[in-house]
Coordinates of C-alpha atoms and ligand atoms in Angstrom, one line a residue:
X1 CA -42.0 -8.6 6.5
X2 CA -39.0 -8.3 4.2
X3 CA -35.7 -6.7 5.1
X4 CA -35.1 -3.2 6.3
X5 CA -34.7 -1.7 2.9
X6 CA -37.9 -3.2 1.5
X7 CA -39.8 -2.2 4.6
X8 CA -38.5 1.3 4.1
X9 CA -39.6 1.3 0.5
X10 CA -43.1 0.1 1.5
X11 CA -43.3 2.7 4.3
X12 CA -42.3 5.3 1.7
X13 CA -44.9 4.1 -0.8
X14 CA -47.7 4.0 1.9
X15 CA -46.5 7.4 3.0
X16 CA -50.0 8.7 3.3
X17 CA -51.0 6.0 5.8
X18 CA -47.7 6.0 7.6
X19 CA -49.1 7.9 10.7
X20 CA -49.1 4.5 12.5
X21 CA -46.1 2.7 10.8
X22 CA -43.0 4.3 12.1
X23 CA -41.1 5.6 9.0
X24 CA -38.0 3.5 9.3
X25 CA -34.9 5.4 8.3
X26 CA -33.1 3.6 5.4
X27 CA -29.6 2.2 6.3
X28 CA -26.8 4.5 5.2
X29 CA -25.2 2.3 2.6
X30 CA -22.0 4.3 2.5
X31 CA -18.9 3.0 4.3
X32 CA -17.8 5.0 7.4
X33 CA -16.3 8.4 6.8
X34 CA -12.8 8.4 5.3
X35 CA -13.0 4.7 4.4
X36 CA -13.5 2.8 1.2
X37 CA -15.4 -0.3 -0.1
X38 CA -13.5 -2.5 -2.6
X39 CA -15.9 -3.7 -5.2
X40 CA -14.5 -6.5 -7.4
X41 CA -12.8 -4.2 -10.0
X42 CA -11.3 -2.1 -7.2
X43 CA -10.3 -5.3 -5.4
X44 CA -8.6 -6.6 -8.6
X45 CA -6.6 -3.4 -8.8
X46 CA -5.7 -3.6 -5.1
X47 CA -4.7 -7.3 -5.4
X48 CA -2.6 -6.5 -8.4
X49 CA -0.7 -3.8 -6.4
X50 CA -0.2 -6.1 -3.4
X51 CA 1.0 -8.9 -5.7
X52 CA 3.6 -6.5 -7.1
X53 CA 4.7 -5.5 -3.6
X54 CA 4.8 -9.2 -2.5
X55 CA 6.8 -10.4 -5.4
X56 CA 9.4 -7.6 -4.9
X57 CA 9.6 -8.4 -1.2
X58 CA 10.2 -12.1 -1.9
X59 CA 12.7 -11.3 -4.7
X60 CA 14.7 -9.5 -1.9
X61 CA 14.4 -12.3 0.5
X62 CA 11.9 -10.6 2.9
X63 CA 9.4 -12.6 4.9
X64 CA 5.8 -11.5 5.5
X65 CA 4.4 -10.9 9.0
X66 CA 1.3 -9.3 10.4
X67 CA 0.0 -7.9 13.7
X68 CA -3.5 -6.8 15.0
X69 CA -4.9 -3.6 13.5
X70 CA -5.8 -2.8 17.2
X71 CA -2.9 -2.0 19.5
X72 CA -2.4 -0.4 22.9
X73 CA -2.3 3.4 22.6
X74 CA 1.0 3.3 24.5
X75 CA 2.8 2.3 21.3
X76 CA 2.2 5.7 19.8
X77 CA 2.3 8.2 22.7
X78 CA 5.4 9.9 21.4
X79 CA 5.6 13.6 22.3
X80 CA 7.3 15.0 19.3
X81 CA 4.3 16.7 17.7
X82 CA 4.0 14.3 14.8
X83 CA 1.0 14.4 12.6
X84 CA 0.6 10.6 12.7
X85 CA 0.3 10.5 16.5
X86 CA -1.7 13.7 16.6
X87 CA -4.4 12.0 14.6
X88 CA -4.6 8.7 16.5
X89 CA -7.7 6.7 15.9
X90 CA -7.9 5.8 19.6
X91 CA -10.7 4.9 22.0
X92 CA -11.3 3.3 25.4
X93 CA -12.6 -0.3 24.9
X94 CA -15.3 -2.0 27.0
X95 CA -12.5 -3.3 29.3
X96 CA -11.4 0.3 30.0
X97 CA -8.2 -0.2 27.9
X98 CA -6.7 2.7 25.9
X99 CA -6.4 1.3 22.5
X100 CA -5.9 2.6 19.0
X101 CA -6.2 1.5 15.4
X102 CA -2.5 1.4 14.2
X103 CA -1.5 4.6 12.4
X104 CA 1.7 2.8 11.1
X105 CA 3.2 -0.7 11.4
X106 CA 6.7 -0.1 12.7
X107 CA 5.8 0.1 16.4
X108 CA 3.9 -3.2 16.1
X109 CA 7.0 -4.7 14.5
X110 CA 9.2 -3.4 17.3
X111 CA 6.7 -4.9 19.8
X112 CA 6.9 -8.3 18.0
X113 CA 10.7 -8.2 18.0
X114 CA 10.8 -7.2 21.7
X115 CA 8.3 -10.0 22.6
X116 CA 11.0 -12.5 21.4
X117 CA 13.6 -11.0 23.7
X118 CA 16.6 -11.6 21.4
X119 CA 15.3 -15.0 20.4
X120 CA 14.8 -13.9 16.9
X121 CA 17.8 -14.7 14.6
X122 CA 19.1 -11.3 13.3
X123 CA 19.3 -9.8 10.8
X124 CA 15.7 -10.0 9.9
X125 CA 14.1 -8.8 6.7
X126 CA 10.4 -8.6 7.2
X127 CA 7.5 -7.1 5.2
X128 CA 3.8 -6.5 5.7
X129 CA 0.9 -4.7 3.9
X130 CA -1.2 -3.5 6.9
X131 CA -4.2 -1.2 6.7
X132 CA -3.3 1.8 8.8
X133 CA -5.7 4.4 10.3
X134 CA -5.9 8.0 11.3
X135 CA -8.7 10.1 12.8
X136 CA -8.8 13.4 11.0
X137 CA -11.5 15.9 11.6
X138 CA -13.2 15.6 8.2
X139 CA -12.3 19.2 7.5
X140 CA -10.3 18.1 4.5
X141 CA -12.3 15.0 3.5
X142 CA -9.1 13.1 3.4
X143 CA -9.0 9.3 3.8
X144 CA -8.8 7.8 7.3
X145 CA -7.3 4.6 6.2
X146 CA -4.8 3.3 3.7
X147 CA -2.8 0.2 3.0
X148 CA 0.9 0.7 3.4
X149 CA 3.7 -1.7 2.2
X150 CA 6.2 -1.9 5.0
X151 CA 9.7 -3.3 4.4
X152 CA 12.2 -3.4 7.3
X153 CA 15.7 -4.7 8.1
X154 CA 16.5 -5.3 11.7
X155 CA 20.0 -6.0 13.1
X156 CA 22.1 -4.4 10.4
X157 CA 23.9 -1.1 11.4
X158 CA 25.5 -0.4 8.1
X159 CA 24.0 1.5 5.2
X160 CA 23.9 -1.8 3.3
X161 CA 20.4 -2.1 4.8
X162 CA 19.3 1.2 3.4
X163 CA 20.8 0.4 0.0
X164 CA 18.9 -2.9 -0.2
X165 CA 15.7 -1.1 0.7
X166 CA 16.2 1.6 -1.9
X167 CA 16.9 -1.1 -4.5
X168 CA 13.8 -3.0 -3.6
X169 CA 11.7 0.2 -3.9
X170 CA 13.2 0.9 -7.3
X171 CA 12.6 -2.6 -8.5
X172 CA 8.9 -2.1 -7.7
X173 CA 8.8 1.2 -9.6
X174 CA 10.4 -0.5 -12.7
X175 CA 8.0 -3.4 -12.4
X176 CA 5.0 -1.2 -12.7
X177 CA 6.4 0.7 -15.6
X178 CA 7.9 3.8 -14.0
X179 CA 11.3 5.2 -14.9
X180 CA 13.7 7.5 -13.1
X181 CA 12.3 10.3 -15.2
X182 CA 8.9 9.7 -13.5
X183 CA 10.1 9.1 -10.0
X184 CA 13.1 10.2 -7.9
X185 CA 14.2 9.3 -4.4
X186 CA 15.6 12.1 -2.2
X187 CA 18.2 10.8 0.3
X188 CA 19.6 12.6 3.4
X189 CA 20.7 11.7 6.9
X190 CA 19.4 13.1 10.1
X191 CA 23.0 12.6 11.2
X192 CA 23.6 16.0 9.6
X193 CA 21.1 17.7 11.9
X194 CA 22.5 15.7 14.9
X195 CA 26.0 16.9 14.1
X196 CA 24.9 20.5 13.7
X197 CA 22.9 20.4 16.9
X198 CA 25.8 18.8 18.8
X199 CA 28.2 21.3 17.4
X200 CA 26.0 24.1 18.8
X201 CA 25.5 22.4 22.1
X202 CA 21.7 21.6 21.7
X203 CA 20.8 18.8 24.1
X204 CA 19.9 15.4 22.4
X205 CA 16.4 15.4 23.8
X206 CA 15.5 18.2 21.4
X207 CA 16.6 16.2 18.4
X208 CA 13.4 14.3 17.5
X209 CA 11.1 17.4 17.9
X210 CA 13.5 19.5 15.9
X211 CA 13.5 17.0 13.1
X212 CA 9.6 16.8 13.1
X213 CA 9.5 20.6 13.0
X214 CA 12.1 20.8 10.2
X215 CA 10.1 18.3 8.3
X216 CA 7.1 20.7 8.4
X217 CA 9.4 23.2 6.5
X218 CA 8.4 21.3 3.4
X219 CA 4.8 22.6 3.8
X220 CA 4.9 25.8 5.9
X221 CA 7.3 28.8 5.8
X222 CA 10.2 29.1 8.2
X223 CA 8.8 32.0 10.2
X224 CA 5.8 29.9 11.2
X225 CA 8.1 27.2 12.4
X226 CA 10.6 29.6 13.9
X227 CA 8.5 30.2 17.0
X228 CA 8.1 26.5 17.6
X229 CA 11.8 26.0 17.2
X230 CA 12.5 28.8 19.6
X231 CA 9.9 27.3 22.0
X232 CA 12.0 24.2 21.8
X233 CA 14.8 26.3 23.2
X234 CA 16.8 26.7 20.0
X235 CA 18.8 29.9 19.6
X236 CA 18.2 32.1 16.6
X237 CA 21.7 31.4 15.5
X238 CA 21.1 27.7 15.7
X239 CA 18.0 28.0 13.6
X240 CA 19.9 30.1 11.0
X241 CA 22.7 27.5 11.0
X242 CA 20.2 24.7 10.6
X243 CA 18.4 26.3 7.7
X244 CA 21.6 27.1 5.9
X245 CA 22.7 23.5 6.2
X246 CA 19.3 22.1 5.2
X247 CA 19.1 24.0 1.9
X248 CA 22.0 22.1 0.4
X249 CA 21.3 19.7 -2.4
X250 CA 24.7 18.4 -3.1
X251 CA 27.1 16.4 -1.0
X252 CA 30.0 18.6 -2.0
X253 CA 28.2 21.8 -1.0
X254 CA 27.1 20.5 2.4
X255 CA 30.5 19.1 3.1
X256 CA 31.7 22.6 3.0
X257 CA 29.4 23.8 5.7
X258 CA 29.8 20.8 8.1
X259 CA 32.7 20.1 10.3
X260 CA 35.3 18.0 8.3
X261 CA 35.0 14.2 8.6
X262 CA 31.3 14.3 9.1
X263 CA 30.2 10.7 9.7
X264 CA 26.8 11.4 8.2
X265 CA 28.3 12.6 5.0
X266 CA 30.7 9.6 4.9
X267 CA 27.7 7.3 5.2
X268 CA 25.7 9.1 2.6
X269 CA 28.7 8.9 0.2
X270 CA 29.0 5.2 0.8
X271 CA 25.2 4.8 0.3
X272 CA 25.3 6.6 -3.0
X273 CA 28.2 4.5 -4.1
X274 CA 26.2 1.3 -3.3
X275 CA 23.3 2.7 -5.2
X276 CA 25.7 2.8 -8.2
X277 CA 26.5 -0.9 -7.6
X278 CA 22.7 -1.6 -7.7
X279 CA 22.4 0.4 -10.9
X280 CA 19.9 2.8 -9.3
X281 CA 22.1 5.9 -8.9
X282 CA 20.0 7.9 -11.4
X283 CA 16.9 7.4 -9.2
X284 CA 18.6 8.7 -6.1
X285 CA 19.5 12.3 -5.3
X286 CA 20.9 13.9 -2.2
X287 CA 18.7 16.5 -0.6
X288 CA 19.6 17.9 2.8
X289 CA 16.0 19.3 3.3
X290 CA 14.5 15.8 3.6
X291 CA 14.1 14.7 7.2
X292 CA 10.7 12.9 7.1
X293 CA 8.0 13.4 9.8
X294 CA 8.5 10.4 12.1
X295 CA 10.2 11.2 15.4
X296 CA 12.1 7.9 15.6
X297 CA 14.4 8.2 12.6
X298 CA 18.0 8.6 13.6
X299 CA 20.1 8.4 10.5
X300 CA 19.6 8.0 6.8
X301 CA 16.1 9.1 5.6
X302 CA 14.7 8.9 2.1
X303 CA 11.6 9.8 0.2
X304 CA 10.3 8.8 -3.2
X305 CA 8.5 11.5 -5.1
X306 CA 7.0 12.0 -8.5
X307 CA 9.2 14.3 -10.5
X308 CA 6.5 15.7 -12.7
X309 CA 3.4 16.0 -10.6
X310 CA 2.9 18.0 -7.5
X311 CA 6.2 16.4 -6.2
X312 CA 3.9 14.3 -3.9
X313 CA 5.7 11.9 -1.6
X314 CA 5.0 8.3 -2.8
X315 CA 6.9 6.5 -0.1
X316 CA 9.4 7.2 2.7
X317 CA 11.7 5.6 5.2
X318 CA 14.9 5.6 7.0
X319 CA 17.1 4.3 9.9
X320 CA 15.6 4.1 13.4
X321 CA 18.3 2.6 15.6
X322 CA 16.7 3.7 19.0
X323 CA 13.1 2.6 18.6
X324 CA 13.4 -0.6 20.6
X325 CA 15.2 1.2 23.4
X326 CA 12.3 3.7 23.7
X327 CA 10.1 0.6 24.3
X328 CA 12.5 -0.6 26.9
X329 CA 14.2 -3.2 24.7
X330 CA 17.8 -3.8 23.8
X331 CA 19.6 -1.4 21.4
X332 CA 18.9 -2.9 17.9
X333 CA 19.7 -1.2 14.6
X334 CA 16.8 -1.0 12.2
X335 CA 15.9 0.6 8.9
X336 CA 12.7 0.4 6.8
X337 CA 10.2 2.2 4.6
X338 CA 6.4 2.6 4.3
X339 CA 4.8 2.8 0.9
X340 CA 1.1 3.9 0.8
X341 CA -1.5 2.6 -1.7
X342 CA -3.0 5.9 -2.7
X343 CA -0.4 8.2 -4.3
X344 CA 1.1 5.4 -6.4
X345 CA -2.2 4.4 -7.9
X346 CA -3.0 8.1 -8.7
X347 CA 0.5 8.4 -10.3
X348 CA 0.0 5.2 -12.4
X349 CA -3.5 6.4 -13.5
X350 CA -2.1 9.8 -14.5
X351 CA 0.6 8.1 -16.5
X352 CA -2.0 5.8 -18.0
X353 CA 0.0 2.7 -17.1
X354 CA -2.5 1.1 -14.7
X355 CA -3.6 -2.4 -16.1
X356 CA -7.4 -2.7 -16.7
X357 CA -9.3 -4.7 -14.2
X358 CA -12.8 -4.5 -15.5
X359 CA -13.4 -8.2 -16.4
X360 CA -13.4 -11.1 -14.0
X361 CA -11.2 -12.7 -16.6
X362 CA -12.3 -16.3 -16.0
X363 CA -11.2 -18.7 -18.7
X364 CA -14.5 -20.2 -19.7
X365 CA -18.3 -19.6 -19.5
X366 CA -20.3 -22.8 -19.5
X367 CA -24.0 -22.8 -20.2
X368 CA -26.8 -25.2 -21.0
X369 CA -29.2 -24.4 -23.9
X370 CA -32.4 -25.3 -22.1
X371 CA -32.7 -26.3 -18.5
X372 CA -33.0 -30.0 -19.3
X373 CA -29.3 -29.9 -20.2
X374 CA -28.3 -28.2 -17.0
X375 CA -27.0 -31.4 -15.4
X376 CA -24.8 -32.0 -18.4
X377 CA -23.5 -28.4 -18.1
X378 CA -22.6 -29.2 -14.5
X379 CA -20.6 -32.2 -15.6
X380 CA -18.8 -30.2 -18.4
X381 CA -18.0 -27.4 -15.9
X382 CA -16.6 -30.0 -13.5
X383 CA -14.3 -31.6 -16.1
X384 CA -12.9 -28.1 -17.0
X385 CA -12.4 -27.1 -13.4
X386 CA -10.7 -30.4 -12.8
X387 CA -8.2 -29.2 -15.5
X388 CA -7.6 -26.1 -13.4
X389 CA -9.6 -23.8 -15.7
X390 CA -11.6 -21.0 -14.1
X391 CA -15.2 -21.6 -15.1
X392 CA -18.3 -19.4 -14.7
X393 CA -21.2 -21.9 -14.9
X394 CA -24.4 -20.0 -15.8
X395 CA -26.8 -21.0 -13.1
X396 CA -30.1 -20.1 -14.7
X397 CA -31.7 -20.6 -18.1
X398 CA -30.4 -17.6 -20.1
X399 CA -30.6 -16.8 -23.8
X400 CA -27.3 -17.3 -25.7
X401 CA -27.2 -13.5 -26.5
X402 CA -27.2 -12.7 -22.8
X403 CA -24.5 -15.3 -22.1
X404 CA -22.2 -14.0 -24.9
X405 CA -22.5 -10.5 -23.7
X406 CA -21.8 -11.6 -20.1
X407 CA -18.8 -13.6 -21.3
X408 CA -17.3 -10.7 -23.3
X409 CA -18.0 -8.1 -20.6
X410 CA -16.0 -10.4 -18.2
X411 CA -13.2 -10.9 -20.8
X412 CA -13.7 -14.7 -20.7
X413 CA -11.6 -16.6 -23.2
X414 CA -14.2 -19.2 -24.3
X415 CA -17.8 -20.1 -24.1
X416 CA -18.7 -23.8 -23.9
X417 CA -22.3 -24.4 -24.9
X418 CA -24.2 -27.6 -24.0
X419 CA -26.8 -27.8 -26.9
X420 CA -29.3 -30.6 -27.6
X421 CA -28.2 -31.7 -31.1
X422 CA -24.4 -31.8 -30.4
X423 CA -25.0 -33.3 -26.9
X424 CA -26.8 -36.2 -28.6
X425 CA -23.5 -36.8 -30.4
X426 CA -21.6 -36.6 -27.1
X427 CA -20.3 -33.2 -28.1
X428 CA -20.3 -29.6 -26.9
X429 CA -19.9 -26.4 -28.8
X430 CA -16.8 -24.4 -28.0
X431 CA -16.8 -20.7 -29.0
X432 CA -13.4 -18.9 -29.0
X433 CA -14.5 -15.4 -27.9
X434 CA -11.3 -13.7 -28.9
X435 CA -11.7 -14.7 -32.6
X436 CA -15.4 -15.5 -32.7
X437 CA -14.9 -19.0 -34.2
X438 CA -16.7 -22.0 -32.9
X439 CA -16.2 -25.7 -33.2
X440 CA -17.5 -28.9 -31.5
X441 CA -15.5 -31.0 -29.1
X442 CA -16.1 -34.6 -27.9
X443 CA -17.0 -34.4 -24.2
X444 CA -14.4 -37.1 -23.5
X445 CA -11.8 -34.9 -25.2
X446 CA -12.6 -31.7 -23.2
X447 CA -9.7 -32.3 -20.8
X448 CA -7.2 -32.4 -23.7
X449 CA -8.9 -29.5 -25.4
X450 CA -8.5 -27.4 -22.2
X451 CA -4.8 -28.4 -21.9
X452 CA -4.1 -27.4 -25.5
X453 CA -6.3 -24.2 -25.4
X454 CA -4.5 -22.8 -22.3
X455 CA -1.1 -24.2 -22.7
X456 CA 0.5 -20.8 -22.9
Ligands
LIG1 C1 -3.3 9.7 0.5 C2 -3.8 8.9 1.7 O1 -4.8 8.3 1.6 N1 -3.1 9.0 2.8 C3 -3.3 8.4 4.0 C4 -4.5 7.8 4.3 N2 -4.7 7.3 5.5 C5 -3.8 7.2 6.5 C6 -4.0 6.6 7.7 C7 -3.0 6.6 8.6 C8 -1.8 7.2 8.3 C9 -1.5 7.8 7.1 C10 -2.5 7.8 6.2 C11 -2.3 8.4 5.0

């Protein structure tokens, strides 16, 4: 009798006599390792964040799309030693298929573009907020899932696409109360590495792996990477040349160490000039050490970071002109970024500029003083809901004290009380919880009252 948890409780209580009743193990009420539950306050924060992302995306003319969280593993079997493919949340399904929970959204987007075989009018500006997964040995107790705002422009080969993406990202930061003192965006181009490798005769097929290794330089010292770079077949002189180029943090200085007329530098200069036009130049800074960790970036790359904290990466992106070809599709230029839901929330919390989401914030609490007036309370709640007001109708016979506490804890605006004396006069009591005043309103005038009370 009773559900598992109560049976468990009973079994525990009757412990002494439980030699016969199998001691049922209680259900583990935690979510799976590395994942999160979103209780209403958490969900209000998440919805607020997603609403900010969505409104910026639509401000910039981006359209929302989605794809299954489950994809064929073959979308992610890149052999460039990336962290994101090294920690694939993959398995074999009951049909024997090699599948994976998506670690990122861009390959699904590429698959969707390819499925339309050129039938999609380009350029396209699409966005999505997918939950993405990774399977990490819980050595570090890090999360195995996060939500990541994706913004992508397909079919534009010029840096106009990257400039638009950077501007959208900055617009989000400004919207949530951050300034260019809080956050910066480092910009570079993998074209710089491509030109250096070409100049030194390194075959193109080493490019992606070299970039992924160079990205690791952010975290581990060169001599740890040096072996891997040499294992890739890069000469010591090449590695020295690369590191000398990558430590540049100004366009002027890097121009001095690159062959004259570098296309990568030309593009970066044009991009920085467009950032000026967008009014975001003070957010953006050139940094030749930024290469990002995804194998498929081919050109401009960028990374938003918090200037004061541990310089954590908040978001990142870049140009990836060859992705569709690697899937067997037509060459199609593309650029985009991914923006995770974790670091930004930590940053806003640290800066104390996260809105509060404790209350449900419904407009009105309606309750009947005494159950014989419940039917009347239902009618009152219905009138108010018909006016579009969010109403929490108290479903049980509760004391006024409890209702007022419930209403203020949920940051409700008003309490409408159906009480016997007033009801006999065809009236209800309306209590304004923000100022603590109360008055009576004719039931027939409740609609007008609601219009006037919430006209803001
Ligand atoms: C800070 C954080 O939660 N990062 C995170 C969490 N889950 C992921 C899952 C897939 C790919 C990247 C991920 C990154």
